Amino acid sequence: MSLIKVFYFARLKESLNYSTEEIELPSDIETIAELKVLLAQRGETWANLFSDKQTVRAAINHTLVDNDARIKSGDEVAFFPPVTGG
Amino acid sequence: MVRISVQTEDFDAGAELTQMRLAHPEVGALVSFVGQVRDLNDGAMVSGMHLEHYPGMTEKALAAIANKAMQRWEFADALVIHRYGDLKPLDQIVLVVVASAHRQTAFAACEFIMDYLKTEAPFWKKESTPEGERWVDAKEVDEAAKNRWNR
C-alpha cells in the first residue's frame, strides 16, 4: 500500500476548502504529473486547478520538484500556485 | 554560517546589521535588503495583506537559497528574516543581510538571495483592496531575474 500525505496551499486550499489529505496511490501513479491527472478527474473544481489551465507547482518532502519527479510511499507532497513572497 | 527566521514578529534591521557587523572583524562590507508592504499594487489601494507560508518547507528553502549563494561567493555571514501572517502598508516583510570581506560579493549575494527567494520560497500574498481580497499573481519578471544568475 502506497500512502502519501498531500497538502494544498493558497488559492488551491481556498478553492478546495481543505488543506490536507491522505491519498492511497494507485500503482500506476508514479510521478507528480500523473498525480495531477488523477486529481483533475475528481470533478470540476479539481479539473480547473489541475488540468494545466493554471500553473501548479509541487514539492516532495519540502523540496520544489518538476512534473516528472517520482513519488514514493510515505512522501509528503504539496501543491501550490507560483510563490509570491519577498 | 547562515541564520534563517520565519516569524510573525517585526524585526529591527539596524540592530541586526550592528549585531552581524560586530561579530565579524574580518568583514569589510555589509549589504542589506528590506522589503515592505506597499499601499498600491496593480492599480488598487492595498489596505492589508495576509502572507501564507508552508511551515517546514519555508525554513528549509530559505536556508538552501542562502547556502547556494554562500557556495558561489564564499562570504562570511548571511541572515534572512521573512514574516508571515497579517501585515499592513509600511510593515516590513523581509530582511536579507550579507556580510563579506568586500562589497562586490555582498551586493551580488544579497541580490541573488532575493531573486531566488521571490521565485522558490513558499510564501503567498493575499491583498485586501476596496474591491475585496485577491491573491497576488507571480510575475514573469521575477522568474527572469532569477534565471539571469544561470546564464
Coordinates of N, CA and C in Angstrom, one line a residue:
Chain A
M1 N 0.8 -1.2 0.0 CA 0.0 0.0 0.0 C 0.9 1.2 0.0
S2 N 0.6 2.2 -0.9 CA 1.4 3.4 -1.0 C 0.6 4.6 -0.5
L3 N 0.8 4.9 0.7 CA 0.0 6.0 1.3 C 0.9 7.3 1.3
I4 N 0.4 8.4 0.8 CA 1.1 9.6 0.8 C 0.2 10.7 1.5
K5 N 0.9 11.7 2.0 CA 0.2 12.9 2.6 C 0.3 14.0 1.6
V6 N -0.9 14.7 1.3 CA -0.9 15.8 0.3 C -1.4 17.0 1.0
F7 N -0.6 18.1 0.7 CA -1.0 19.4 1.3 C -1.3 20.4 0.1
Y8 N -2.3 21.3 0.3 CA -2.6 22.3 -0.7 C -2.5 23.7 0.0
F9 N -2.0 24.6 -0.8 CA -1.8 26.0 -0.2 C -2.4 27.1 -1.1
A10 N -2.6 28.2 -0.4 CA -3.1 29.5 -1.0 C -4.4 29.3 -1.8
R11 N -4.3 29.7 -3.1 CA -5.5 29.7 -3.9 C -6.1 28.2 -4.0
L12 N -5.2 27.2 -4.1 CA -5.7 25.9 -4.2 C -6.5 25.4 -2.9
K13 N -5.9 25.7 -1.8 CA -6.5 25.4 -0.5 C -7.9 26.0 -0.4
E14 N -8.0 27.3 -0.8 CA -9.2 28.0 -0.7 C -10.3 27.5 -1.7
S15 N -9.9 27.1 -2.9 CA -10.8 26.6 -3.9 C -11.3 25.2 -3.4
L16 N -10.5 24.4 -2.8 CA -10.8 23.0 -2.5 C -11.5 23.0 -1.1
N17 N -11.3 24.1 -0.3 CA -11.9 24.2 1.0 C -11.2 23.2 2.0
Y18 N -10.1 22.6 1.7 CA -9.4 22.0 2.7 C -7.9 22.0 2.4
S19 N -7.1 21.6 3.4 CA -5.6 21.9 3.2 C -4.8 20.6 3.1
T20 N -5.3 19.5 3.6 CA -4.5 18.3 3.6 C -5.4 17.0 3.6
E21 N -4.8 16.0 3.0 CA -5.5 14.7 3.0 C -4.5 13.6 2.8
E22 N -4.9 12.3 3.1 CA -4.0 11.2 2.8 C -4.6 10.5 1.6
I23 N -3.7 10.2 0.6 CA -4.2 9.5 -0.6 C -3.4 8.2 -0.7
E24 N -4.2 7.1 -1.0 CA -3.6 5.9 -1.3 C -3.3 5.9 -2.8
L25 N -2.0 5.8 -3.1 CA -1.6 6.0 -4.5 C -1.8 4.7 -5.3
P26 N -2.6 4.8 -6.4 CA -2.8 3.6 -7.3 C -1.4 3.2 -7.9
S27 N -1.2 2.0 -8.2 CA 0.1 1.5 -8.6 C 0.6 2.1 -9.9
D28 N -0.3 2.6 -10.7 CA 0.1 3.2 -12.0 C 0.5 4.7 -11.8
I29 N 0.3 5.3 -10.6 CA 0.7 6.7 -10.4 C 2.1 6.8 -9.8
E30 N 3.0 7.3 -10.6 CA 4.4 7.3 -10.1 C 5.0 8.7 -10.1
T31 N 4.4 9.6 -10.8 CA 5.0 11.0 -10.8 C 4.0 12.1 -10.5
I32 N 4.6 13.3 -10.2 CA 3.7 14.4 -10.0 C 2.7 14.6 -11.1
A33 N 3.2 14.6 -12.3 CA 2.3 14.8 -13.5 C 1.2 13.8 -13.5
E34 N 1.4 12.5 -13.2 CA 0.4 11.5 -13.1 C -0.6 11.8 -12.0
L35 N -0.1 12.2 -10.8 CA -0.9 12.5 -9.7 C -1.8 13.7 -10.0
K36 N -1.3 14.7 -10.7 CA -2.1 15.8 -11.2 C -3.3 15.4 -12.1
V37 N -3.0 14.4 -13.0 CA -4.1 13.9 -13.9 C -5.1 13.2 -13.0
L38 N -4.7 12.4 -12.1 CA -5.6 11.7 -11.2 C -6.5 12.7 -10.4
L39 N -5.9 13.7 -9.9 CA -6.7 14.7 -9.1 C -7.6 15.5 -10.0
A40 N -7.2 15.8 -11.2 CA -8.1 16.5 -12.1 C -9.4 15.8 -12.4
Q41 N -9.4 14.5 -12.2 CA -10.6 13.6 -12.5 C -11.6 13.7 -11.4
R42 N -11.3 14.4 -10.3 CA -12.2 14.4 -9.2 C -13.5 15.3 -9.3
G43 N -13.5 16.1 -10.3 CA -14.7 17.0 -10.5 C -14.2 18.3 -11.1
E44 N -15.2 19.2 -11.2 CA -15.0 20.4 -12.0 C -13.9 21.3 -11.3
T45 N -14.1 21.5 -10.0 CA -13.1 22.3 -9.3 C -11.7 21.8 -9.4
W46 N -11.6 20.5 -9.3 CA -10.3 19.8 -9.4 C -9.7 19.9 -10.8
A47 N -10.6 19.8 -11.8 CA -10.2 19.8 -13.1 C -9.7 21.2 -13.5
N48 N -10.4 22.2 -13.0 CA -9.9 23.6 -13.2 C -8.5 23.9 -12.6
L49 N -8.3 23.3 -11.5 CA -7.0 23.5 -10.8 C -5.9 22.7 -11.4
F50 N -6.1 21.5 -11.8 CA -5.0 20.5 -12.1 C -4.9 20.2 -13.5
S51 N -5.6 20.8 -14.4 CA -5.5 20.4 -15.8 C -4.7 21.4 -16.7
D52 N -3.7 22.0 -16.0 CA -2.8 22.9 -16.8 C -3.4 24.2 -17.3
K53 N -4.6 24.5 -16.9 CA -5.1 25.8 -17.2 C -4.4 26.9 -16.4
Q54 N -4.0 26.5 -15.2 CA -3.1 27.4 -14.5 C -1.9 26.6 -14.0
T55 N -0.8 27.4 -13.7 CA 0.4 26.7 -13.2 C 0.2 26.3 -11.7
V56 N 0.5 25.0 -11.5 CA 0.5 24.5 -10.2 C 1.9 23.9 -9.9
R57 N 2.6 24.4 -8.9 CA 3.9 23.9 -8.6 C 3.8 22.8 -7.5
A58 N 4.8 22.0 -7.4 CA 4.8 20.9 -6.5 C 6.1 20.8 -5.7
A59 N 5.9 20.3 -4.5 CA 7.1 19.9 -3.6 C 6.9 18.5 -3.1
I60 N 8.0 17.8 -3.0 CA 8.0 16.5 -2.4 C 9.0 16.6 -1.2
N61 N 8.4 16.2 0.0 CA 9.2 16.3 1.2 C 10.0 17.6 1.4
H62 N 9.2 18.7 1.1 CA 9.7 20.1 1.4 C 10.7 20.6 0.3
T63 N 10.9 19.9 -0.8 CA 11.8 20.3 -1.9 C 11.0 20.6 -3.1
L64 N 11.2 21.7 -3.8 CA 10.5 22.0 -5.0 C 10.9 21.0 -6.1
V65 N 9.9 20.5 -6.8 CA 10.2 19.4 -7.8 C 9.5 19.8 -9.1
D66 N 9.9 19.1 -10.2 CA 9.2 19.3 -11.5 C 8.1 18.2 -11.7
N67 N 7.4 18.3 -12.8 CA 6.3 17.4 -13.0 C 6.7 15.9 -13.2
D68 N 8.0 15.7 -13.6 CA 8.5 14.3 -13.8 C 9.1 13.7 -12.5
A69 N 9.0 14.4 -11.4 CA 9.5 13.9 -10.1 C 8.7 12.7 -9.7
R70 N 9.4 11.7 -9.1 CA 8.7 10.4 -8.7 C 8.3 10.5 -7.3
I71 N 7.1 9.9 -7.0 CA 6.5 9.9 -5.7 C 6.7 8.5 -5.1
K72 N 7.0 8.4 -3.9 CA 7.1 7.1 -3.2 C 6.2 7.0 -1.9
S73 N 6.0 5.9 -1.5 CA 5.1 5.7 -0.3 C 5.7 6.5 0.9
G74 N 4.9 7.1 1.6 CA 5.3 7.9 2.8 C 5.7 9.3 2.5
D75 N 5.7 9.7 1.2 CA 6.1 11.1 0.9 C 5.1 12.1 1.3
E76 N 5.6 13.3 1.6 CA 4.7 14.5 1.8 C 4.8 15.3 0.5
V77 N 3.6 15.3 -0.2 CA 3.5 16.0 -1.5 C 2.7 17.3 -1.2
A78 N 3.2 18.4 -1.8 CA 2.4 19.7 -1.7 C 2.2 20.3 -3.1
F79 N 1.0 20.9 -3.2 CA 0.6 21.6 -4.5 C 0.3 23.0 -4.1
F80 N 0.8 23.9 -4.9 CA 0.6 25.4 -4.7 C 0.8 26.2 -5.9
P81 N 0.2 27.4 -5.9 CA 0.5 28.3 -7.1 C 1.9 28.8 -7.0
P82 N 2.4 29.4 -8.1 CA 3.7 30.0 -8.1 C 3.8 31.0 -6.9
V83 N 5.0 31.0 -6.3 CA 5.1 31.7 -5.0 C 5.2 33.2 -5.2
T84 N 4.8 34.0 -4.1 CA 4.8 35.5 -4.2 C 5.3 36.1 -3.0
G85 N 6.4 35.6 -2.4 CA 6.9 36.2 -1.2 C 7.8 37.4 -1.5
G86 N 8.5 37.8 -0.4 CA 9.5 38.8 -0.6 C 9.0 40.2 -0.5
Chain B
M1 N 28.0 30.1 7.6 CA 27.1 30.3 8.7 C 25.9 31.2 8.2
V2 N 24.7 30.6 8.3 CA 23.6 31.4 7.8 C 22.5 31.3 8.9
R3 N 21.8 32.4 9.1 CA 20.7 32.4 10.1 C 19.4 32.7 9.3
I4 N 18.4 31.9 9.6 CA 17.1 32.0 8.9 C 16.0 32.1 10.0
S5 N 15.1 33.1 9.8 CA 14.0 33.1 10.7 C 12.7 33.4 9.9
V6 N 11.7 32.6 10.2 CA 10.4 32.8 9.6 C 9.5 33.1 10.8
Q7 N 8.9 34.3 10.8 CA 8.3 34.8 12.0 C 7.1 35.8 11.7
T8 N 6.2 35.9 12.7 CA 5.2 36.9 12.6 C 5.6 38.3 13.1
E9 N 6.6 38.3 14.1 CA 7.0 39.5 14.7 C 7.8 40.4 13.8
D10 N 7.8 41.7 14.0 CA 8.6 42.6 13.3 C 10.1 42.4 13.6
F11 N 11.0 43.1 12.8 CA 12.4 43.0 13.1 C 13.0 44.4 13.1
D12 N 14.2 44.5 13.7 CA 14.9 45.7 13.8 C 16.1 45.6 12.9
A13 N 16.0 46.1 11.7 CA 17.1 45.9 10.7 C 18.4 46.5 11.2
G14 N 18.3 47.7 11.8 CA 19.5 48.3 12.3 C 20.3 47.5 13.4
A15 N 19.5 46.9 14.3 CA 20.1 46.1 15.3 C 20.7 44.8 14.7
E16 N 20.0 44.3 13.7 CA 20.5 43.0 13.1 C 21.8 43.3 12.4
L17 N 21.9 44.5 11.7 CA 23.1 44.9 11.0 C 24.3 45.0 12.0
T18 N 24.0 45.8 13.1 CA 25.0 46.0 14.1 C 25.6 44.7 14.7
Q19 N 24.6 43.8 15.0 CA 25.0 42.5 15.6 C 25.9 41.7 14.7
M20 N 25.5 41.7 13.4 CA 26.3 40.9 12.4 C 27.7 41.6 12.2
R21 N 27.7 42.9 12.1 CA 28.9 43.6 11.9 C 29.9 43.4 13.0
L22 N 29.4 43.5 14.3 CA 30.3 43.4 15.4 C 30.8 41.9 15.6
A23 N 30.1 41.0 15.0 CA 30.5 39.6 15.1 C 31.7 39.2 14.2
H24 N 32.0 40.1 13.2 CA 32.9 39.8 12.1 C 33.9 40.9 11.9
P25 N 35.0 40.8 12.6 CA 36.1 41.8 12.4 C 36.8 41.6 11.0
E26 N 36.6 40.4 10.4 CA 37.2 40.2 9.1 C 36.4 40.7 7.9
V27 N 35.2 41.2 8.3 CA 34.3 41.7 7.2 C 34.4 43.2 7.0
G28 N 34.5 43.6 5.7 CA 34.6 45.0 5.4 C 33.3 45.5 4.8
A29 N 32.3 44.7 4.4 CA 31.1 45.1 3.7 C 29.9 44.4 4.2
L30 N 28.8 45.1 4.5 CA 27.5 44.5 4.8 C 26.5 45.1 3.8
V31 N 25.8 44.3 3.1 CA 24.7 44.8 2.2 C 23.4 44.2 2.8
S32 N 22.4 45.1 2.8 CA 21.1 44.6 3.3 C 20.0 45.0 2.4
F33 N 18.9 44.2 2.4 CA 17.7 44.5 1.6 C 16.5 44.4 2.6
V34 N 15.7 45.4 2.6 CA 14.4 45.4 3.4 C 13.3 45.5 2.4
G35 N 12.3 44.6 2.5 CA 11.1 44.7 1.7 C 10.0 45.1 2.6
Q36 N 9.1 46.0 2.1 CA 8.0 46.5 2.9 C 6.7 46.4 2.1
V37 N 5.5 46.4 2.8 CA 4.2 46.3 2.2 C 3.9 47.6 1.5
R38 N 3.6 47.6 0.2 CA 3.2 48.9 -0.4 C 1.7 49.1 -0.3
D39 N 1.3 50.4 -0.4 CA -0.2 50.7 -0.3 C -0.9 50.7 -1.6
L40 N -0.1 50.5 -2.7 CA -0.6 50.4 -4.1 C 0.0 49.3 -4.8
N41 N -0.8 48.4 -5.4 CA -0.3 47.3 -6.2 C -1.3 47.0 -7.4
D42 N -0.8 46.9 -8.6 CA -1.6 46.6 -9.8 C -2.8 47.5 -9.8
G43 N -2.6 48.8 -9.5 CA -3.7 49.8 -9.7 C -4.7 49.9 -8.6
A44 N -4.5 49.1 -7.5 CA -5.5 49.2 -6.4 C -4.9 49.5 -5.1
M45 N -5.6 50.3 -4.3 CA -5.1 50.6 -3.0 C -5.2 49.3 -2.1
V46 N -4.1 49.1 -1.4 CA -4.0 47.9 -0.6 C -4.0 48.3 0.9
S47 N -5.1 47.8 1.6 CA -5.2 48.2 3.0 C -4.5 47.2 3.9
G48 N -4.3 46.0 3.4 CA -3.7 45.0 4.3 C -3.3 43.8 3.4
M49 N -2.5 42.9 4.0 CA -2.1 41.7 3.3 C -1.9 40.5 4.2
H50 N -2.3 39.3 3.8 CA -2.1 38.1 4.5 C -1.0 37.3 3.8
L51 N 0.0 36.9 4.5 CA 1.1 36.1 4.0 C 1.0 34.7 4.5
E52 N 0.7 33.8 3.6 CA 0.7 32.4 4.0 C 2.0 31.8 3.6
H53 N 2.4 30.7 4.4 CA 3.6 30.0 4.0 C 3.5 28.5 4.3
Y54 N 4.5 27.8 4.0 CA 4.4 26.3 4.2 C 5.4 25.9 5.3
P55 N 4.9 25.9 6.5 CA 5.8 25.6 7.7 C 6.5 24.3 7.4
G56 N 7.8 24.3 7.7 CA 8.6 23.1 7.5 C 9.4 23.2 6.2
M57 N 8.7 23.6 5.1 CA 9.4 23.8 3.9 C 10.1 25.2 3.8
T58 N 9.4 26.2 4.3 CA 9.9 27.6 4.2 C 11.3 27.8 4.7
E59 N 11.5 27.3 5.9 CA 12.9 27.5 6.5 C 13.9 26.8 5.7
K60 N 13.5 25.6 5.3 CA 14.5 24.7 4.5 C 14.8 25.4 3.2
A61 N 13.8 25.9 2.5 CA 14.0 26.6 1.2 C 14.9 27.8 1.3
L62 N 14.6 28.6 2.4 CA 15.5 29.8 2.6 C 16.9 29.5 2.9
A63 N 17.1 28.4 3.7 CA 18.5 28.0 4.1 C 19.2 27.5 2.8
A64 N 18.5 26.7 2.0 CA 19.1 26.2 0.7 C 19.5 27.4 -0.2
I65 N 18.7 28.4 -0.3 CA 19.0 29.5 -1.1 C 20.2 30.3 -0.6
A66 N 20.3 30.5 0.7 CA 21.4 31.2 1.3 C 22.7 30.4 1.2
N67 N 22.6 29.1 1.4 CA 23.7 28.2 1.2 C 24.2 28.1 -0.2
K68 N 23.3 28.2 -1.1 CA 23.7 28.2 -2.6 C 24.5 29.5 -2.9
A69 N 24.0 30.6 -2.3 CA 24.8 31.9 -2.5 C 26.1 31.8 -1.9
M70 N 26.2 31.2 -0.7 CA 27.5 31.1 0.0 C 28.5 30.2 -0.7
Q71 N 28.0 29.1 -1.4 CA 28.9 28.3 -2.2 C 29.4 29.0 -3.3
R72 N 28.6 29.9 -3.9 CA 29.0 30.7 -5.1 C 30.0 31.8 -4.8
W73 N 29.8 32.5 -3.6 CA 30.7 33.6 -3.3 C 31.5 33.5 -2.1
E74 N 31.3 32.5 -1.3 CA 32.2 32.3 0.0 C 32.2 33.6 0.8
F75 N 31.1 34.2 1.1 CA 31.1 35.3 2.0 C 31.1 34.8 3.5
A76 N 31.2 35.8 4.4 CA 31.4 35.4 5.8 C 30.1 35.0 6.5
D77 N 29.0 35.7 6.2 CA 27.8 35.5 7.0 C 26.5 36.0 6.2
A78 N 25.4 35.4 6.5 CA 24.1 35.9 5.9 C 23.0 35.7 6.9
L79 N 22.0 36.5 6.8 CA 20.8 36.5 7.6 C 19.6 36.7 6.7
V80 N 18.6 35.9 6.9 CA 17.3 36.1 6.2 C 16.2 36.0 7.2
I81 N 15.4 37.1 7.3 CA 14.2 37.1 8.2 C 13.0 37.4 7.2
H82 N 12.0 36.5 7.3 CA 10.8 36.7 6.5 C 9.6 36.6 7.4
R83 N 8.7 37.5 7.3 CA 7.5 37.5 8.1 C 6.3 36.8 7.4
Y84 N 5.4 36.3 8.2 CA 4.1 35.8 7.6 C 3.0 36.3 8.5
G85 N 1.7 36.0 8.1 CA 0.6 36.4 8.8 C 0.0 37.7 8.3
D86 N -0.6 38.5 9.1 CA -1.3 39.7 8.7 C -0.4 40.9 8.8
L87 N -0.3 41.6 7.6 CA 0.6 42.8 7.6 C -0.2 43.9 6.9
K88 N 0.3 45.2 7.2 CA -0.4 46.3 6.6 C 0.7 47.2 5.9
P89 N 0.2 48.2 5.1 CA 1.2 49.0 4.4 C 2.2 49.6 5.4
L90 N 3.5 49.7 4.9 CA 4.6 50.2 5.7 C 5.2 49.1 6.6
D91 N 4.5 48.0 6.8 CA 5.1 46.9 7.6 C 6.3 46.3 6.8
Q92 N 7.3 45.9 7.5 CA 8.4 45.3 6.9 C 8.0 43.8 6.7
I93 N 8.5 43.3 5.5 CA 8.2 41.9 5.2 C 9.4 41.0 5.3
V94 N 10.5 41.5 4.7 CA 11.7 40.7 4.6 C 13.0 41.5 4.8
L95 N 13.9 40.8 5.5 CA 15.3 41.4 5.6 C 16.3 40.4 5.2
V96 N 17.2 40.8 4.3 CA 18.4 40.0 3.9 C 19.6 40.8 4.2
V97 N 20.5 40.2 4.9 CA 21.8 40.8 5.1 C 22.9 39.8 4.7
V98 N 23.9 40.3 4.0 CA 25.1 39.5 3.6 C 26.3 40.3 4.1
A99 N 27.2 39.6 4.8 CA 28.5 40.2 5.2 C 29.7 39.6 4.5
S100 N 30.6 40.4 4.0 CA 31.7 39.8 3.2 C 32.9 40.7 3.4
A101 N 34.0 40.2 3.0 CA 35.3 41.0 3.1 C 35.2 42.2 2.2
H102 N 34.6 42.0 1.0 CA 34.5 43.1 0.0 C 33.1 43.3 -0.5
R103 N 32.8 44.5 -1.0 CA 31.4 44.9 -1.3 C 30.8 44.2 -2.5
Q104 N 31.7 43.9 -3.5 CA 31.1 43.2 -4.7 C 30.3 41.9 -4.4
T105 N 31.0 41.1 -3.6 CA 30.4 39.9 -3.2 C 29.1 40.1 -2.4
A106 N 29.1 41.0 -1.5 CA 28.0 41.3 -0.6 C 26.8 41.8 -1.4
F107 N 27.0 42.7 -2.4 CA 26.0 43.2 -3.3 C 25.4 42.0 -4.1
A108 N 26.2 41.3 -4.7 CA 25.8 40.2 -5.6 C 25.0 39.1 -4.8
A109 N 25.6 38.7 -3.7 CA 24.9 37.6 -3.0 C 23.6 38.0 -2.4
C110 N 23.5 39.3 -2.0 CA 22.2 39.8 -1.4 C 21.1 39.8 -2.5
E111 N 21.5 40.2 -3.7 CA 20.5 40.3 -4.8 C 20.2 38.8 -5.3
F112 N 21.2 38.0 -5.3 CA 20.9 36.6 -5.6 C 19.9 35.9 -4.7
I113 N 20.1 36.1 -3.4 CA 19.2 35.6 -2.4 C 17.8 36.1 -2.6
M114 N 17.7 37.4 -2.8 CA 16.3 37.9 -3.0 C 15.7 37.4 -4.3
D115 N 16.4 37.3 -5.4 CA 15.9 36.8 -6.6 C 15.4 35.3 -6.5
Y116 N 16.1 34.5 -5.7 CA 15.7 33.1 -5.5 C 14.5 33.0 -4.5
L117 N 14.6 33.9 -3.5 CA 13.5 33.9 -2.5 C 12.2 34.2 -3.2
K118 N 12.2 35.2 -4.1 CA 11.0 35.6 -4.8 C 10.3 34.5 -5.6
T119 N 11.1 33.5 -6.1 CA 10.6 32.5 -7.0 C 10.6 31.1 -6.4
E120 N 11.3 30.9 -5.3 CA 11.4 29.5 -4.8 C 11.0 29.3 -3.3
A121 N 10.9 30.4 -2.5 CA 10.4 30.2 -1.1 C 8.9 30.2 -1.1
P122 N 8.3 29.2 -0.4 CA 6.9 29.0 -0.4 C 6.1 30.0 0.5
F123 N 6.0 31.2 -0.1 CA 5.1 32.3 0.5 C 4.1 32.7 -0.5
W124 N 2.9 33.0 -0.1 CA 1.8 33.5 -1.0 C 1.1 34.7 -0.3
K125 N 1.0 35.8 -1.1 CA 0.4 37.0 -0.6 C -1.0 37.2 -1.0
K126 N -1.9 37.5 -0.1 CA -3.3 37.8 -0.4 C -3.5 39.3 0.1
E127 N -4.0 40.1 -0.9 CA -4.1 41.5 -0.6 C -5.6 41.9 -0.3
S128 N -5.8 42.8 0.6 CA -7.1 43.4 0.8 C -7.2 44.7 0.1
T129 N -8.2 44.8 -0.9 CA -8.4 46.1 -1.6 C -9.8 46.5 -1.5
P130 N -10.1 47.7 -1.9 CA -11.6 48.2 -1.9 C -12.5 47.2 -2.6
E131 N -12.0 46.5 -3.6 CA -12.9 45.5 -4.3 C -12.9 44.1 -3.6
G132 N -12.2 44.0 -2.5 CA -12.2 42.7 -1.8 C -10.8 42.1 -1.8
E133 N -10.8 40.8 -1.4 CA -9.4 40.2 -1.2 C -9.0 39.6 -2.6
R134 N -7.7 39.5 -2.8 CA -7.2 38.9 -4.0 C -5.8 38.3 -3.8
W135 N -5.6 37.2 -4.4 CA -4.3 36.6 -4.4 C -3.4 37.3 -5.3
V136 N -2.2 37.6 -4.9 CA -1.2 38.2 -5.8 C -0.6 37.2 -6.8
D137 N -0.6 37.6 -8.1 CA 0.0 36.7 -9.1 C 1.5 36.8 -9.1
A138 N 2.1 35.6 -9.4 CA 3.6 35.6 -9.6 C 3.9 36.4 -10.9
K139 N 5.1 37.0 -10.9 CA 5.5 37.8 -12.1 C 6.6 37.2 -12.9
E140 N 6.4 37.3 -14.2 CA 7.4 36.8 -15.2 C 8.8 37.4 -14.9
V141 N 8.7 38.7 -14.6 CA 9.9 39.5 -14.4 C 10.8 38.9 -13.2
D142 N 10.1 38.3 -12.2 CA 10.8 37.7 -11.1 C 11.6 36.5 -11.5
E143 N 10.9 35.7 -12.3 CA 11.5 34.4 -12.9 C 12.7 34.8 -13.7
A144 N 12.6 35.8 -14.5 CA 13.7 36.3 -15.4 C 14.8 36.8 -14.6
A145 N 14.5 37.4 -13.4 CA 15.6 38.0 -12.6 C 16.4 36.8 -12.0
K146 N 15.7 35.7 -11.6 CA 16.4 34.6 -11.1 C 17.3 33.9 -12.2
N147 N 16.7 33.7 -13.4 CA 17.3 33.0 -14.4 C 18.6 33.7 -14.9
R148 N 18.7 35.0 -14.7 CA 20.0 35.6 -15.2 C 21.2 35.1 -14.5
W149 N 21.0 34.6 -13.2 CA 22.2 34.1 -12.5 C 22.7 32.8 -13.1
N150 N 21.9 32.1 -14.0 CA 22.4 30.9 -14.5 C 22.9 31.0 -16.0
R151 N 23.0 32.3 -16.4 CA 23.5 32.4 -17.8 C 25.0 32.3 -17.8

